[in-house]
Amino acid sequence: MRRRTLLGGALAVPLLAGAQRFDQMPAPGPARPLPQPRLQQLRLGNGLRLVLAQRRGMPLVTVELLLGQAGSLLDPPGKAGLSQLGLLMLSKGARREGQAVDAADIAFAAESLGASLEIGDGSASGSLGLTLATPQLDEGLALLADLLQRATLPPAEIERARAELIASFRLSLSDPALLAQLLGQRLFWGDSPAGQVATPASLARLRREDLLAFQRQQLRPESTTLILAGDLDGGQARALAESHFGDWRSLRPAGPALQPLRAQPLPVRTVLLDLSGAGQSAVQLLAPYPGSEDEAGQRIGILANAVLGQGYSARLSHEVRIKRGLSYGAVSQVESLPGAGTLSAYTQTQHGRAAEVARLMAAELARLGREPVGETELAARRASLIGAYARQLETTAGLAGLVSEHLQQGRELATLAQLPQQLAALRAEPLREFAARYWRADSLRTVVVSDLKEAGADLHQLDPGAWVIPFEQLDLGNPSLRRPAGR
């Protein structure tokens, strides 16, 4: 075998013929298999489901209580915000070891465990959780059990929490991005349960009796899942679940069950909100998306959404930001609810370019349904999704989030590990057919929040039938989005 030697005196290094040069990138190695968690599940005698996602090697556990009947879709008509306020109140007062503790005591208890309490309020469910070291898990579960089963709803705290939510709502009205999101929700879903928006008026109607009914009817063991992700085994998980939640019983008959949704869009395709003095225009497009029961449709939709607006090199960002410099970024996201879902594409831009940006985004949606995506582009988006999935598997919080999302979509946990293979199997034509079915031009809804004087005539020409609403007349609780005359 011939040998060559790099010049360098005493430090000369012999190289085999054909060896990799030091100034060349090495060839990529084979992809490593993703480490999949061991999943175990069972039900306690009271109906509570326990899911253990075992991850050994680091003494850390993420706890999530997924509250399946505590989403905003179950808020009674006229009382939008009940679930949000009800979940927030879980951290505002409880009985612990026979003593009443307040919000400060609860925060101190969580922080003393090296954790922070996390409360989530979603459309179809709520959640309560924390991440902490394994030796602290018993105390952490005791805290969560007390908050969930023994919340005291102090009247002064109710008023304080109500004021907090109202202040947050009013603050969102000054932010074009948040305002566009609220308008898009109302425009797309209309007067269906998903179209309800918690406003100061609806929050003001809530009474302590409503919150008590929420606790007794919607927070129930048979509709709750305890997710434990991290460093413990099945025997430990079951013993802890039985110890802290085994005696939990429903106090009242269950409230109404969640029904499949049907969008009831408002009778207009475009809403232009005149927010005088806004620094930029917010542009949002909304389109249909499969419901949570359509697993095959969601798989294709996840990849279609990634092509459209997930990442710097995705199509929306490429057309709006990279090619034209019209925004710092354009993104899309999807949400699947029982019966129906929605895609939302969003960006911010200069007032005078808002109409141009809206047209560009609509054109990209249409192009997905017209032209098959190239294999190179499709491979990049698949890799991005699989990479994000792999990163979630690396942390207990990410792992718990994956399990929670899977359960909320009504899927069997056994299919959780199949996502990379399912994405790798998808091809361009099913993706094109999906976009052609769901993202047709006649199904799109558009919201632009802008200073209309600065935006100019082009924005008004975007849709001659658009509703043009001055901010001073906006009423998100009204089907017309305007305050009734005389108010």
Short mmCIF file of C-alpha atoms in Angstrom, two decimals:
data_model
loop_
_atom_site.label_atom_id
_atom_site.label_comp_id
_atom_site.label_asym_id
_atom_site.label_seq_id
_atom_site.Cartn_x
_atom_site.Cartn_y
_atom_site.Cartn_z
CA MET A 1 0.00 0.00 0.00
CA ARG A 2 1.43 3.39 -0.98
CA ARG A 3 1.83 6.01 1.74
CA ARG A 4 2.12 9.78 1.56
CA THR A 5 3.52 12.11 4.23
CA LEU A 6 2.49 15.68 4.99
CA LEU A 7 5.54 17.96 5.29
CA GLY A 8 6.08 19.19 8.80
CA GLY A 9 9.37 17.95 10.19
CA ALA A 10 8.98 15.98 13.37
CA LEU A 11 5.19 16.49 13.27
CA ALA A 12 4.74 14.89 9.86
CA VAL A 13 1.61 12.73 9.78
CA PRO A 14 1.41 9.79 7.39
CA LEU A 15 -1.79 9.51 5.35
CA LEU A 16 -3.13 6.46 3.65
CA ALA A 17 -3.86 6.89 -0.03
CA GLY A 18 -7.44 7.97 -0.48
CA ALA A 19 -7.85 9.10 3.15
CA GLN A 20 -10.12 12.05 4.01
CA ARG A 21 -8.38 15.41 3.75
CA PHE A 22 -8.46 17.68 6.82
CA ASP A 23 -9.89 20.59 4.78
CA GLN A 24 -12.90 18.60 3.54
CA MET A 25 -16.18 17.99 5.30
CA PRO A 26 -16.66 14.32 6.22
CA ALA A 27 -19.47 12.45 4.56
CA PRO A 28 -22.62 12.24 6.70
CA GLY A 29 -23.05 9.01 8.59
CA PRO A 30 -26.22 6.94 8.72
CA ALA A 31 -29.14 8.41 10.65
CA ARG A 32 -29.32 7.20 14.22
CA PRO A 33 -32.59 5.61 15.34
CA LEU A 34 -34.66 7.89 17.53
CA PRO A 35 -34.76 6.79 21.20
CA GLN A 36 -38.41 6.01 21.86
CA PRO A 37 -39.79 6.17 25.40
CA ARG A 38 -41.33 3.18 27.12
CA LEU A 39 -45.03 3.93 27.51
CA GLN A 40 -47.30 2.32 30.08
CA GLN A 41 -50.89 3.17 30.90
CA LEU A 42 -53.64 2.01 33.22
CA ARG A 43 -56.81 3.29 34.87
CA LEU A 44 -57.41 3.69 38.58
CA GLY A 45 -60.65 2.52 40.15
CA ASN A 46 -62.15 6.02 39.93
CA GLY A 47 -61.55 6.21 36.17
CA LEU A 48 -58.44 8.41 36.19
CA ARG A 49 -56.00 7.38 33.48
CA LEU A 50 -52.30 7.12 34.32
CA VAL A 51 -49.69 7.32 31.54
CA LEU A 52 -46.02 6.74 32.30
CA ALA A 53 -43.46 7.77 29.69
CA GLN A 54 -40.30 6.32 31.18
CA ARG A 55 -37.01 8.13 30.61
CA ARG A 56 -34.16 6.79 32.71
CA GLY A 57 -30.76 8.38 33.19
CA MET A 58 -31.63 11.76 34.70
CA PRO A 59 -33.49 12.17 38.04
CA LEU A 60 -36.20 14.43 36.63
CA VAL A 61 -39.96 14.05 36.08
CA THR A 62 -42.52 16.22 34.34
CA VAL A 63 -46.06 15.91 35.67
CA GLU A 64 -49.05 16.97 33.62
CA LEU A 65 -52.67 16.59 34.63
CA LEU A 66 -54.59 16.71 31.36
CA LEU A 67 -58.12 17.87 32.19
CA GLY A 68 -60.20 16.59 29.31
CA GLN A 69 -63.46 18.39 30.12
CA ALA A 70 -61.97 21.78 31.05
CA GLY A 71 -61.59 23.46 27.65
CA SER A 72 -63.16 26.71 26.46
CA LEU A 73 -65.36 24.81 23.97
CA LEU A 74 -67.51 23.79 26.94
CA ASP A 75 -68.04 27.33 28.25
CA PRO A 76 -71.80 27.97 28.48
CA PRO A 77 -73.28 30.44 25.98
CA GLY A 78 -72.73 34.00 27.18
CA LYS A 79 -70.08 32.91 29.70
CA ALA A 80 -66.96 32.76 27.57
CA GLY A 81 -63.89 32.71 29.81
CA LEU A 82 -65.35 30.40 32.47
CA SER A 83 -62.82 27.61 31.94
CA GLN A 84 -59.96 30.11 31.73
CA LEU A 85 -60.95 31.77 35.00
CA GLY A 86 -61.75 28.42 36.61
CA LEU A 87 -58.32 26.99 35.80
CA LEU A 88 -56.57 30.16 36.92
CA MET A 89 -58.34 29.93 40.27
CA LEU A 90 -56.75 26.54 40.98
CA SER A 91 -53.57 28.36 41.94
CA LYS A 92 -55.29 31.07 44.03
CA GLY A 93 -56.31 29.15 47.13
CA ALA A 94 -56.70 25.59 48.44
CA ARG A 95 -56.89 23.51 51.59
CA ARG A 96 -53.70 21.65 52.45
CA GLU A 97 -53.51 19.33 55.46
CA GLY A 98 -56.70 20.90 56.78
CA GLN A 99 -55.44 24.48 56.51
CA ALA A 100 -56.42 27.14 53.99
CA VAL A 101 -53.48 28.44 51.96
CA ASP A 102 -53.46 31.43 49.63
CA ALA A 103 -51.88 32.14 46.23
CA ALA A 104 -48.56 33.22 47.77
CA ASP A 105 -48.36 30.02 49.84
CA ILE A 106 -49.04 27.91 46.74
CA ALA A 107 -46.36 29.68 44.70
CA PHE A 108 -43.90 29.27 47.58
CA ALA A 109 -44.70 25.56 47.87
CA ALA A 110 -43.98 25.00 44.17
CA GLU A 111 -40.79 27.04 44.22
CA SER A 112 -39.59 25.21 47.33
CA LEU A 113 -39.65 22.06 45.22
CA GLY A 114 -37.47 23.70 42.59
CA ALA A 115 -40.43 23.93 40.22
CA SER A 116 -42.90 26.43 38.82
CA LEU A 117 -46.59 25.72 38.49
CA GLU A 118 -47.88 25.65 34.92
CA ILE A 119 -51.56 26.06 34.07
CA GLY A 120 -52.76 25.66 30.50
CA ASP A 121 -56.17 26.67 29.16
CA GLY A 122 -56.95 25.29 25.72
CA SER A 123 -59.94 24.83 23.48
CA ALA A 124 -60.62 21.15 24.16
CA SER A 125 -58.86 20.69 27.52
CA GLY A 126 -56.95 22.33 30.34
CA SER A 127 -53.80 21.26 32.15
CA LEU A 128 -51.99 21.59 35.43
CA GLY A 129 -48.37 20.56 35.87
CA LEU A 130 -44.77 21.05 36.91
CA THR A 131 -41.28 19.65 36.31
CA LEU A 132 -39.17 18.67 39.30
CA ALA A 133 -36.45 16.34 40.55
CA THR A 134 -37.56 12.75 41.08
CA PRO A 135 -37.01 12.83 44.89
CA GLN A 136 -39.50 15.74 45.07
CA LEU A 137 -42.19 13.97 43.03
CA ASP A 138 -44.27 12.80 45.99
CA GLU A 139 -44.52 16.34 47.41
CA GLY A 140 -45.21 17.76 43.96
CA LEU A 141 -48.10 15.38 43.34
CA ALA A 142 -49.49 16.18 46.80
CA LEU A 143 -49.53 19.87 45.85
CA LEU A 144 -51.26 19.25 42.51
CA ALA A 145 -53.82 16.95 44.14
CA ASP A 146 -54.72 19.63 46.68
CA LEU A 147 -55.11 22.31 44.01
CA LEU A 148 -57.26 20.10 41.80
CA GLN A 149 -59.47 18.57 44.48
CA ARG A 150 -59.52 21.19 47.23
CA ALA A 151 -59.47 24.64 45.63
CA THR A 152 -61.26 27.18 47.85
CA LEU A 153 -62.16 29.97 45.38
CA PRO A 154 -61.63 32.95 47.73
CA PRO A 155 -63.98 35.77 46.58
CA ALA A 156 -61.23 38.40 46.72
CA GLU A 157 -59.00 36.23 44.55
CA ILE A 158 -61.82 35.71 42.05
CA GLU A 159 -62.12 39.46 41.60
CA ARG A 160 -58.35 39.83 41.34
CA ALA A 161 -58.10 37.06 38.72
CA ARG A 162 -61.05 38.49 36.80
CA ALA A 163 -59.39 41.91 36.73
CA GLU A 164 -56.16 40.29 35.54
CA LEU A 165 -57.93 38.61 32.59
CA ILE A 166 -59.80 41.79 31.67
CA ALA A 167 -56.59 43.82 31.75
CA SER A 168 -54.90 41.23 29.55
CA PHE A 169 -57.77 41.39 27.05
CA ARG A 170 -57.65 45.18 26.90
CA LEU A 171 -53.91 45.09 26.41
CA SER A 172 -54.35 42.70 23.48
CA LEU A 173 -56.61 45.26 21.79
CA SER A 174 -53.61 47.56 21.37
CA ASP A 175 -51.49 44.86 19.72
CA PRO A 176 -52.29 44.33 16.01
CA ALA A 177 -51.05 40.72 16.14
CA LEU A 178 -53.22 39.67 19.10
CA LEU A 179 -56.16 41.66 17.79
CA ALA A 180 -55.94 39.93 14.40
CA GLN A 181 -55.92 36.57 16.18
CA LEU A 182 -59.12 37.39 18.08
CA LEU A 183 -60.82 38.71 14.95
CA GLY A 184 -59.75 35.65 12.99
CA GLN A 185 -61.28 33.37 15.61
CA ARG A 186 -64.60 35.20 15.41
CA LEU A 187 -64.55 35.44 11.60
CA PHE A 188 -63.77 31.77 10.95
CA TRP A 189 -65.79 30.07 13.70
CA GLY A 190 -68.60 32.62 14.05
CA ASP A 191 -71.11 31.76 16.77
CA SER A 192 -69.98 28.16 17.18
CA PRO A 193 -68.40 27.27 20.54
CA ALA A 194 -64.92 27.77 19.04
CA GLY A 195 -65.87 31.31 18.06
CA GLN A 196 -66.58 32.47 21.60
CA VAL A 197 -64.14 35.11 22.83
CA ALA A 198 -63.75 35.94 26.52
CA THR A 199 -64.50 39.67 26.72
CA PRO A 200 -64.81 42.01 29.70
CA ALA A 201 -68.59 41.68 29.38
CA SER A 202 -68.60 37.86 29.45
CA LEU A 203 -66.04 37.76 32.28
CA ALA A 204 -68.12 40.20 34.32
CA ARG A 205 -71.09 37.81 34.12
CA LEU A 206 -69.22 34.99 35.86
CA ARG A 207 -70.11 34.34 39.48
CA ARG A 208 -68.56 32.18 42.16
CA GLU A 209 -71.43 29.71 41.67
CA ASP A 210 -70.36 29.28 38.03
CA LEU A 211 -66.82 28.47 39.15
CA LEU A 212 -68.08 25.97 41.74
CA ALA A 213 -70.14 24.26 39.04
CA PHE A 214 -67.07 24.19 36.77
CA GLN A 215 -65.04 22.49 39.50
CA ARG A 216 -67.69 19.91 40.35
CA GLN A 217 -68.86 19.07 36.83
CA GLN A 218 -65.82 19.56 34.58
CA LEU A 219 -62.89 18.56 36.82
CA ARG A 220 -63.48 14.84 37.16
CA PRO A 221 -61.23 11.79 37.60
CA GLU A 222 -62.79 9.88 34.70
CA SER A 223 -61.93 12.70 32.27
CA THR A 224 -58.44 13.37 33.69
CA THR A 225 -55.13 11.85 32.61
CA LEU A 226 -52.08 11.94 34.87
CA ILE A 227 -48.97 11.99 32.67
CA LEU A 228 -45.64 11.20 34.32
CA ALA A 229 -42.64 11.59 32.03
CA GLY A 230 -39.19 10.82 33.38
CA ASP A 231 -37.15 8.77 35.80
CA LEU A 232 -39.44 6.29 37.54
CA ASP A 233 -40.84 2.82 36.96
CA GLY A 234 -44.38 1.53 36.59
CA GLY A 235 -44.71 0.38 40.20
CA GLN A 236 -43.64 3.75 41.56
CA ALA A 237 -45.96 5.59 39.18
CA ARG A 238 -48.99 3.53 40.14
CA ALA A 239 -48.31 3.80 43.88
CA LEU A 240 -47.97 7.59 43.66
CA ALA A 241 -51.12 7.92 41.55
CA GLU A 242 -53.15 5.78 43.96
CA SER A 243 -51.78 7.66 46.97
CA HIS A 244 -52.68 11.14 45.72
CA PHE A 245 -55.63 10.61 43.36
CA GLY A 246 -57.11 7.20 44.20
CA ASP A 247 -59.70 8.65 46.62
CA TRP A 248 -60.80 11.43 44.26
CA ARG A 249 -64.50 11.16 43.45
CA SER A 250 -66.86 13.16 41.26
CA LEU A 251 -69.18 15.31 43.37
CA ARG A 252 -71.88 16.04 40.81
CA PRO A 253 -73.20 14.59 37.54
CA ALA A 254 -71.01 15.44 34.58
CA GLY A 255 -71.69 18.55 32.56
CA PRO A 256 -72.40 18.50 28.81
CA ALA A 257 -69.94 16.46 26.76
CA LEU A 258 -67.84 17.99 24.02
CA GLN A 259 -69.64 17.72 20.68
CA PRO A 260 -68.09 17.69 17.19
CA LEU A 261 -67.66 21.21 15.89
CA ARG A 262 -68.93 22.77 12.71
CA ALA A 263 -67.60 26.16 11.69
CA GLN A 264 -70.27 28.85 11.35
CA PRO A 265 -68.25 31.62 9.69
CA LEU A 266 -69.51 35.16 9.72
CA PRO A 267 -71.16 36.21 6.42
CA VAL A 268 -68.07 37.96 5.04
CA ARG A 269 -64.67 36.83 3.75
CA THR A 270 -62.55 39.79 4.80
CA VAL A 271 -62.45 42.08 7.82
CA LEU A 272 -60.41 45.30 7.78
CA LEU A 273 -60.01 46.84 11.22
CA ASP A 274 -58.90 50.45 11.33
CA LEU A 275 -56.48 50.79 14.23
CA SER A 276 -55.33 54.37 13.93
CA GLY A 277 -51.72 54.89 15.02
CA ALA A 278 -50.73 51.22 14.71
CA GLY A 279 -47.04 50.84 13.92
CA GLN A 280 -47.56 47.98 11.43
CA SER A 281 -50.35 46.03 9.78
CA ALA A 282 -51.14 42.51 10.95
CA VAL A 283 -52.29 40.17 8.17
CA GLN A 284 -53.91 36.84 8.92
CA LEU A 285 -55.40 34.23 6.58
CA LEU A 286 -57.54 31.39 7.87
CA ALA A 287 -58.59 28.17 6.14
CA PRO A 288 -60.20 24.83 7.08
CA TYR A 289 -58.20 21.93 8.48
CA PRO A 290 -59.14 18.33 9.43
CA GLY A 291 -60.72 17.60 12.79
CA SER A 292 -58.95 15.60 15.47
CA GLU A 293 -60.71 12.38 14.47
CA ASP A 294 -59.14 12.43 10.97
CA GLU A 295 -55.72 10.96 11.77
CA ALA A 296 -54.70 10.36 8.16
CA GLY A 297 -55.71 13.87 7.13
CA GLN A 298 -53.78 15.40 10.00
CA ARG A 299 -50.60 13.54 9.04
CA ILE A 300 -50.72 15.03 5.55
CA GLY A 301 -51.77 18.40 6.95
CA ILE A 302 -48.79 18.58 9.30
CA LEU A 303 -46.41 18.21 6.36
CA ALA A 304 -48.41 20.61 4.16
CA ASN A 305 -48.29 23.21 6.94
CA ALA A 306 -44.53 22.68 7.30
CA VAL A 307 -44.06 23.35 3.58
CA LEU A 308 -46.21 26.44 3.82
CA GLY A 309 -45.06 28.23 6.93
CA GLN A 310 -42.86 26.33 9.39
CA GLY A 311 -39.30 27.60 9.21
CA TYR A 312 -37.19 30.33 7.65
CA SER A 313 -37.03 28.58 4.28
CA ALA A 314 -40.73 27.63 4.15
CA ARG A 315 -42.78 29.15 1.37
CA LEU A 316 -44.44 32.02 3.20
CA SER A 317 -41.15 33.22 4.64
CA HIS A 318 -39.43 32.78 1.28
CA GLU A 319 -41.99 34.81 -0.66
CA VAL A 320 -42.72 37.50 1.93
CA ARG A 321 -39.40 37.93 3.70
CA ILE A 322 -36.52 36.52 1.67
CA LYS A 323 -37.56 37.52 -1.85
CA ARG A 324 -39.29 40.83 -1.09
CA GLY A 325 -38.27 41.99 2.37
CA LEU A 326 -41.87 42.78 3.31
CA SER A 327 -41.71 41.36 6.83
CA TYR A 328 -39.39 39.93 9.46
CA GLY A 329 -41.19 36.62 9.14
CA ALA A 330 -44.36 34.87 7.97
CA VAL A 331 -45.58 31.66 9.59
CA SER A 332 -48.52 29.28 9.66
CA GLN A 333 -49.92 26.98 12.32
CA VAL A 334 -52.75 24.48 12.56
CA GLU A 335 -55.22 23.39 15.23
CA SER A 336 -57.39 20.27 15.16
CA LEU A 337 -60.53 20.22 17.28
CA PRO A 338 -63.27 17.59 17.46
CA GLY A 339 -65.09 17.73 14.13
CA ALA A 340 -63.10 20.50 12.45
CA GLY A 341 -59.89 22.49 12.57
CA THR A 342 -58.23 25.60 11.22
CA LEU A 343 -55.05 26.76 9.56
CA SER A 344 -53.82 30.26 10.37
CA ALA A 345 -51.15 32.03 8.30
CA TYR A 346 -49.81 35.24 9.81
CA THR A 347 -47.35 38.09 9.35
CA GLN A 348 -46.85 41.81 10.01
CA THR A 349 -45.82 44.36 7.40
CA GLN A 350 -45.84 48.04 6.47
CA HIS A 351 -49.32 49.50 6.09
CA GLY A 352 -48.88 50.27 2.39
CA ARG A 353 -47.88 46.65 1.62
CA ALA A 354 -50.62 44.85 3.58
CA ALA A 355 -52.79 44.08 0.53
CA GLU A 356 -49.77 42.82 -1.42
CA VAL A 357 -48.79 40.52 1.43
CA ALA A 358 -52.33 39.16 1.79
CA ARG A 359 -52.39 38.33 -1.93
CA LEU A 360 -48.98 36.66 -1.76
CA MET A 361 -50.03 34.46 1.15
CA ALA A 362 -53.27 33.45 -0.57
CA ALA A 363 -51.32 32.65 -3.73
CA GLU A 364 -49.01 30.31 -1.81
CA LEU A 365 -51.97 28.45 -0.36
CA ALA A 366 -53.44 28.08 -3.84
CA ARG A 367 -50.12 26.94 -5.33
CA LEU A 368 -49.88 24.09 -2.83
CA GLY A 369 -53.16 22.73 -4.20
CA ARG A 370 -52.15 23.25 -7.81
CA GLU A 371 -48.52 22.11 -8.12
CA PRO A 372 -46.89 19.06 -6.50
CA VAL A 373 -44.08 19.95 -4.12
CA GLY A 374 -40.60 19.01 -5.36
CA GLU A 375 -38.92 16.07 -3.65
CA THR A 376 -35.95 18.16 -2.43
CA GLU A 377 -38.25 20.68 -0.75
CA LEU A 378 -40.43 17.92 0.66
CA ALA A 379 -37.42 16.09 2.09
CA ALA A 380 -36.23 19.27 3.83
CA ARG A 381 -39.61 19.83 5.46
CA ARG A 382 -39.84 16.18 6.54
CA ALA A 383 -36.40 16.44 8.11
CA SER A 384 -37.43 19.61 9.94
CA LEU A 385 -40.51 17.94 11.42
CA ILE A 386 -38.68 14.78 12.40
CA GLY A 387 -35.90 16.86 13.95
CA ALA A 388 -38.41 18.81 16.03
CA TYR A 389 -39.97 15.53 17.14
CA ALA A 390 -36.55 14.17 18.13
CA ARG A 391 -35.73 17.29 20.14
CA GLN A 392 -38.98 16.94 22.09
CA LEU A 393 -38.03 13.39 23.01
CA GLU A 394 -34.83 14.67 24.63
CA THR A 395 -36.52 16.42 27.57
CA THR A 396 -39.12 15.24 30.05
CA ALA A 397 -41.23 18.34 29.39
CA GLY A 398 -41.10 17.75 25.64
CA LEU A 399 -41.95 14.08 26.11
CA ALA A 400 -44.94 14.91 28.32
CA GLY A 401 -46.06 17.45 25.73
CA LEU A 402 -45.94 14.87 22.94
CA VAL A 403 -48.00 12.40 24.98
CA SER A 404 -50.50 15.12 25.92
CA GLU A 405 -50.91 16.28 22.33
CA HIS A 406 -51.37 12.70 21.15
CA LEU A 407 -54.08 12.06 23.72
CA GLN A 408 -55.87 15.31 22.94
CA GLN A 409 -56.09 14.22 19.31
CA GLY A 410 -57.76 10.99 20.43
CA ARG A 411 -54.95 8.76 19.12
CA GLU A 412 -53.68 5.49 20.51
CA LEU A 413 -50.39 5.95 22.37
CA ALA A 414 -48.93 3.00 20.49
CA THR A 415 -48.84 5.18 17.35
CA LEU A 416 -46.68 7.89 18.96
CA ALA A 417 -43.42 6.28 17.83
CA GLN A 418 -44.69 5.89 14.26
CA LEU A 419 -44.64 9.59 13.33
CA PRO A 420 -41.17 9.64 11.67
CA GLN A 421 -42.01 6.61 9.51
CA GLN A 422 -45.41 8.05 8.61
CA LEU A 423 -43.88 11.37 7.55
CA ALA A 424 -41.16 9.61 5.55
CA ALA A 425 -43.83 7.69 3.62
CA LEU A 426 -45.76 10.79 2.50
CA ARG A 427 -45.41 11.88 -1.11
CA ALA A 428 -46.17 15.03 -3.07
CA GLU A 429 -49.46 14.09 -4.72
CA PRO A 430 -51.47 13.37 -1.53
CA LEU A 431 -50.17 16.67 -0.17
CA ARG A 432 -51.36 18.53 -3.29
CA GLU A 433 -54.77 16.83 -3.08
CA PHE A 434 -55.04 17.79 0.58
CA ALA A 435 -54.32 21.48 -0.12
CA ALA A 436 -56.71 21.50 -3.09
CA ARG A 437 -59.45 20.11 -0.87
CA TYR A 438 -59.01 22.26 2.23
CA TRP A 439 -57.33 25.46 1.09
CA ARG A 440 -59.43 26.54 -1.87
CA ALA A 441 -59.70 30.26 -2.57
CA ASP A 442 -63.41 30.29 -1.67
CA SER A 443 -62.69 28.79 1.76
CA LEU A 444 -60.18 31.44 2.86
CA ARG A 445 -60.93 34.19 5.35
CA THR A 446 -58.72 37.27 5.74
CA VAL A 447 -58.18 39.71 8.59
CA VAL A 448 -56.08 42.86 8.31
CA VAL A 449 -55.55 45.15 11.31
CA SER A 450 -54.07 48.37 9.98
CA ASP A 451 -54.04 52.13 10.04
CA LEU A 452 -56.31 52.33 6.99
CA LYS A 453 -55.37 55.92 6.21
CA GLU A 454 -51.71 54.88 5.97
CA ALA A 455 -52.54 51.67 4.09
CA GLY A 456 -54.08 53.49 1.13
CA ALA A 457 -56.58 52.46 -1.52
CA ASP A 458 -54.94 49.12 -2.40
CA LEU A 459 -56.10 47.56 0.87
CA HIS A 460 -59.72 48.56 0.23
CA GLN A 461 -59.48 46.91 -3.20
CA LEU A 462 -58.41 43.58 -1.65
CA ASP A 463 -62.08 42.59 -1.23
CA PRO A 464 -64.87 44.99 -2.24
CA GLY A 465 -67.24 43.17 0.11
CA ALA A 466 -65.02 43.46 3.19
CA TRP A 467 -66.32 44.69 6.51
CA VAL A 468 -64.46 47.89 7.38
CA ILE A 469 -64.67 48.48 11.12
CA PRO A 470 -63.27 51.45 13.06
CA PHE A 471 -61.58 50.27 16.24
CA GLU A 472 -63.88 52.48 18.32
CA GLN A 473 -66.90 50.48 17.08
CA LEU A 474 -65.41 47.00 17.59
CA ASP A 475 -67.43 44.53 19.68
CA LEU A 476 -66.10 40.97 19.53
CA GLY A 477 -69.17 39.66 21.31
CA ASN A 478 -71.53 40.85 18.57
CA PRO A 479 -72.08 38.80 15.35
CA SER A 480 -71.60 42.00 13.33
CA LEU A 481 -68.33 42.75 15.23
CA ARG A 482 -69.75 46.23 15.84
CA ARG A 483 -71.30 47.81 18.88
CA PRO A 484 -75.06 48.11 18.63
CA ALA A 485 -76.33 51.57 17.81
CA GLY A 486 -76.64 53.81 20.84
CA ARG A 487 -73.86 52.11 22.85
#
